[in-house]
Amino acid sequence: MKKEGKQTQGKIAGIIANLVTVEVDGPVSQNEICYIKLADIDLMAEVIKVFEKKVFVQVFESTRGLKVGMDVEFTSAMLEVTLGPGILSRNYDGLQHDLDRMEGVFLKRGDYTQALDYEKLWEYTPLANVGDTVLAGDWLGEVIENVMPHKIMVPFKFEGKFTVKEITAAGQFNVNEVIAVLTDSKNNEVKVTMTQTWPVKIPIKTFKNKPRPFKLLETGVRTIDTMNPIVEGGTGFIPGPFGSGKTVLQHALSKQAEADIVIVAACGERANEVVEIFTEFPELDDPRTGRKLMERTTIIANTSNMPVAAREASVYTAMTIAEYYRSMGLKALLLADSTSRWAQALREMSNRMEELPGQDAFPMDLPAIISNFYSRAGYVYLNNGQTGSITFIGTVSPAGGNLKEPVTESTKKAARCFYALSQQRADSKRYPAVDPIDSYSKYLEYPELQEYLKKNISETWIDKVLDAKNYLLRSKESSEQINILGDDGVPISYHLSFWRGEVIDFVILQQDAFDEIDKRTSLERQKFLLEKVLDICKIDFKFESFDEVNPYFKRIINVLKQMNYSEYESDKFNNYLTELSTIIDERK
Amino acid sequence: METKAFQKIYTKVIQITKATCSLRANGIGYEELAMVNGRLAQVVKIIGDVVTLQVFGGTEGIPTNAEVVFMGKPPVLKVSDDLAGRFFNAFGTPIDGGPEVEGEEREIGGPSVNPVRRKQPSELIATGIAGIDLNNTLVTGQKIPFFADPDQPFNQVMAMVAMRAKADKIILGGMGLTNDDYLFYKNVFENAGALDRIICFVNTTENPPVERLLVPDMALTAAEYFAVDKKQSVLVLLTDMTLYADALSIVSNRMDQIPSKDSMPGSLYSDLAKIYEKAVQFPDGGSITIIAVTTLSSGDITHAIPDNTGYITEGQLFLRKDSDIGKVIVDPFRSLSRLKQLVIGDKTRKDHPQVMNTAIRLYADAALAKTKLENGFDLTDYDERTLKFGKEYSDKLLAIDVNIDIDMMLDTAWGLFAKYFSKAEVAIRSEFMDKYWKGE
């Protein structure tokens, strides 16, 4: 950053939509924040290009009414978030302004509300002792935020080793009160409060190391946990045409995944979808804490009608908040819907700056921007030996549903799990529409995860999963043959092979996200279900003619589906189980 | 919009394209309005002292010494209850021979609603059309377009939906409407005796295309007045959004912007979202529901306009001619109402979601059987039955001439299930089977 001193000033020299050129009288830095003075309001903007005395800034607001010659004040700081207790259960805009604190029904330009509550008193307990040597990110104390332990850390901006000189005793404090005094190697004193700031575009790297992730992250969604599991600290993406159920799947993940905290970045998507979260999460019981889900959730909302430039910022804001909680040794789940809208925001700006376009008019460095972003997720060991993680799952909205477009392709290179939503499955209402054959989880190939699954589920689990995938593939091939040659043009075994895949599809892959019981399947139940279904697949049923196959398997599927709708191991469930064995015995 | 006395008049235009002109001027606000030889224009670009204006009426015949006067404000609409029952052009000037509307001036294209001030939509809009109410239930505060080829009767269906929906105000934003279609709407509204709840902003094919860009913002500013100030439920009809997007591409092209997919501007998604996201349910009862039309070229939904629209709107309705029954139906496969989950089985009978899904699944089986038949394969008994079911389902439920209430639709579906299928084939949760199954 540049030297302290007189703040750089500037005057507007041109306006095209939200791209404003400013003539400046002093130094500026790339990504520096400035404020445009419009009558009694200040509009926030970010430097995105500098050309001699001319600075191009993207304005995070509507530029209506701006005039050439208006004053612009530069801040010397990049776009930063404010970190501290009180972030959970808040609804922020893309720049971390608290939406609930804003007045009126409509968003007003320049209505920048504070991110934290500076009045609230927190019950503070110290963790460090006088004389301890500490580094940036080390824990000094703790408060309880809703139900989560929230660590007060040595600010991330601190460089080098510090010694704890004073530490405040337990008590009630607001976020701005000093809770520790540290001294650096030259014996300079620095005061630490419960709050700090951090520039969103720079990753927080105060952890010791970042190993390959190896722990399964349970989501309760069968097509993910059983077939293509994601791990703690893993990355995944969900591309799919509109109407294929991206958002429903993401909402299911946010509600059910085994994470300590959930951060949802609603990036350029529908406002009503965010409202759904606003409405449901405060009501939803959280099985992990016995409280409400909203208490461990933060929402960053930049809906599609909110300013485009803030859309890009919103995903970075969300990631930085996730990194903050990871440093406390928590499991954070970050969901961004949709990263395509973020890429489009980049395209709009690049276009206005008349940069030479890459494919589909996206900026040339799009792949680099995307992989940089995904690389901020991960499982980490902190300096004190504790672990924390950010699992990141983004959705991609490919133009025309065509997966050969720049955003999907760039993301495929960066993310390790690929959950392809298929239009065909969506059309036939096979939800979640995750294509079982195209989708993959690279983590299944990690020896670390294999080891974990063997230990925590069963020795043969991975073989079973591969078996199931194999049945699905053969089922697809058989179905193609049947379609070409006709029902009676193929041996009965083809029909059998087709229907085995259908059983897996209907009973394991398909899941009713709106059914109280079916929406979340425990790992234990998933194990039971996969084994049950594979047992059925292995039986060489006897049929006289092909038209007996279809009704027979439909009966099997029907009973298994009724089971999915029943409480695990309840009487109802066990009755269906008995009914199932009777049906199976008919044709053994 | 008359020029006032003592305003500075510029007379030196330095650049003219088909949609824009530029001149040197100082102290001009971005998005400010101007008159260029009596034609309305808006500031779209300022570089130093060079101001570029988008001329809504087109630049045909604009001379380099045209008189340019800046109005010092962005486009506005005067809002009051007197808007009701009136017809306006894209600039908000009456075209029905009536007087100017007096009222509070409001900037059009105003700010967005704070998402935390919205309420989750939960009021069902009944249309009587089973293809909509049963399979793709509409909810107040929703935004949904008809995706239709130009030859399909989307204007008729939309007018029918508008008349049956219980809205306090119906606002029509017509863009590139043919004069015949405009008169059709006018007729329907008059015949229904609904004129006092109607407001129209119309740009017909006789008007310059760039004018269309004002229509949605005009219509939605009026809608916000009635929904926010008067707490009314407002239904906004926008037809045809494809022509709106075409106008956007004309302007961006004239401004030398690099086009993205299908020669549309890179900002198409944001431009369309700004309009559609005005659909909202407020906690105190007011609401704006948007039903739009996006015409397709021979059913291609991968084109940038329907594609971006699909990502913004809460579903889409497809019309299709079913040759088996000779009627237009609402296509159950490609249509979707995303907000239906908020009302079906809750505001409607509990069996609604399962009946809906089962009927569509069986209809999909019918489509497969039909393909088999066309390819010359033998049909199984099940195939035969699905075919018969498919035809009757199409005729009794999907056709747009159906007008019954939702319980009736559900009963009709149960009737068809029992007529053609066994319980195991229908496979609905047993609690509903026990209650509604119409067979033995």
Short mmCIF file of C-alpha atoms in Angstrom, two decimals, chain A residues 49-50 94 97 111 162-163 211 222 258 273 295 339 355 371 416 427 536 544 562 574:
data_model
loop_
_atom_site.label_atom_id
_atom_site.label_comp_id
_atom_site.label_asym_id
_atom_site.label_seq_id
_atom_site.Cartn_x
_atom_site.Cartn_y
_atom_site.Cartn_z
CA LYS A 49 -7.35 0.32 -14.06
CA VAL A 50 -4.89 3.19 -14.00
CA GLY A 94 -22.00 -7.77 -1.23
CA HIS A 97 -23.32 -3.68 4.82
CA ASP A 111 -26.75 3.86 2.60
CA PHE A 162 4.54 -10.75 19.39
CA THR A 163 4.58 -11.21 23.13
CA PRO A 211 -2.81 -31.01 3.70
CA ARG A 222 -27.46 -39.72 -1.28
CA GLU A 258 -22.23 -31.40 8.72
CA GLU A 273 -34.52 -17.34 -3.38
CA GLU A 295 -27.72 -18.84 14.32
CA THR A 339 -20.38 -18.07 -9.93
CA GLU A 355 -10.31 -4.74 -23.26
CA SER A 371 -8.86 -21.13 -9.91
CA ARG A 416 -12.48 -31.44 -7.53
CA ASP A 427 -37.42 -33.02 -17.60
CA ILE A 536 -31.25 -57.02 -5.31
CA GLU A 544 -40.48 -65.96 -18.96
CA GLN A 562 -42.17 -46.15 0.51
CA ASN A 574 -39.75 -52.97 8.80
#
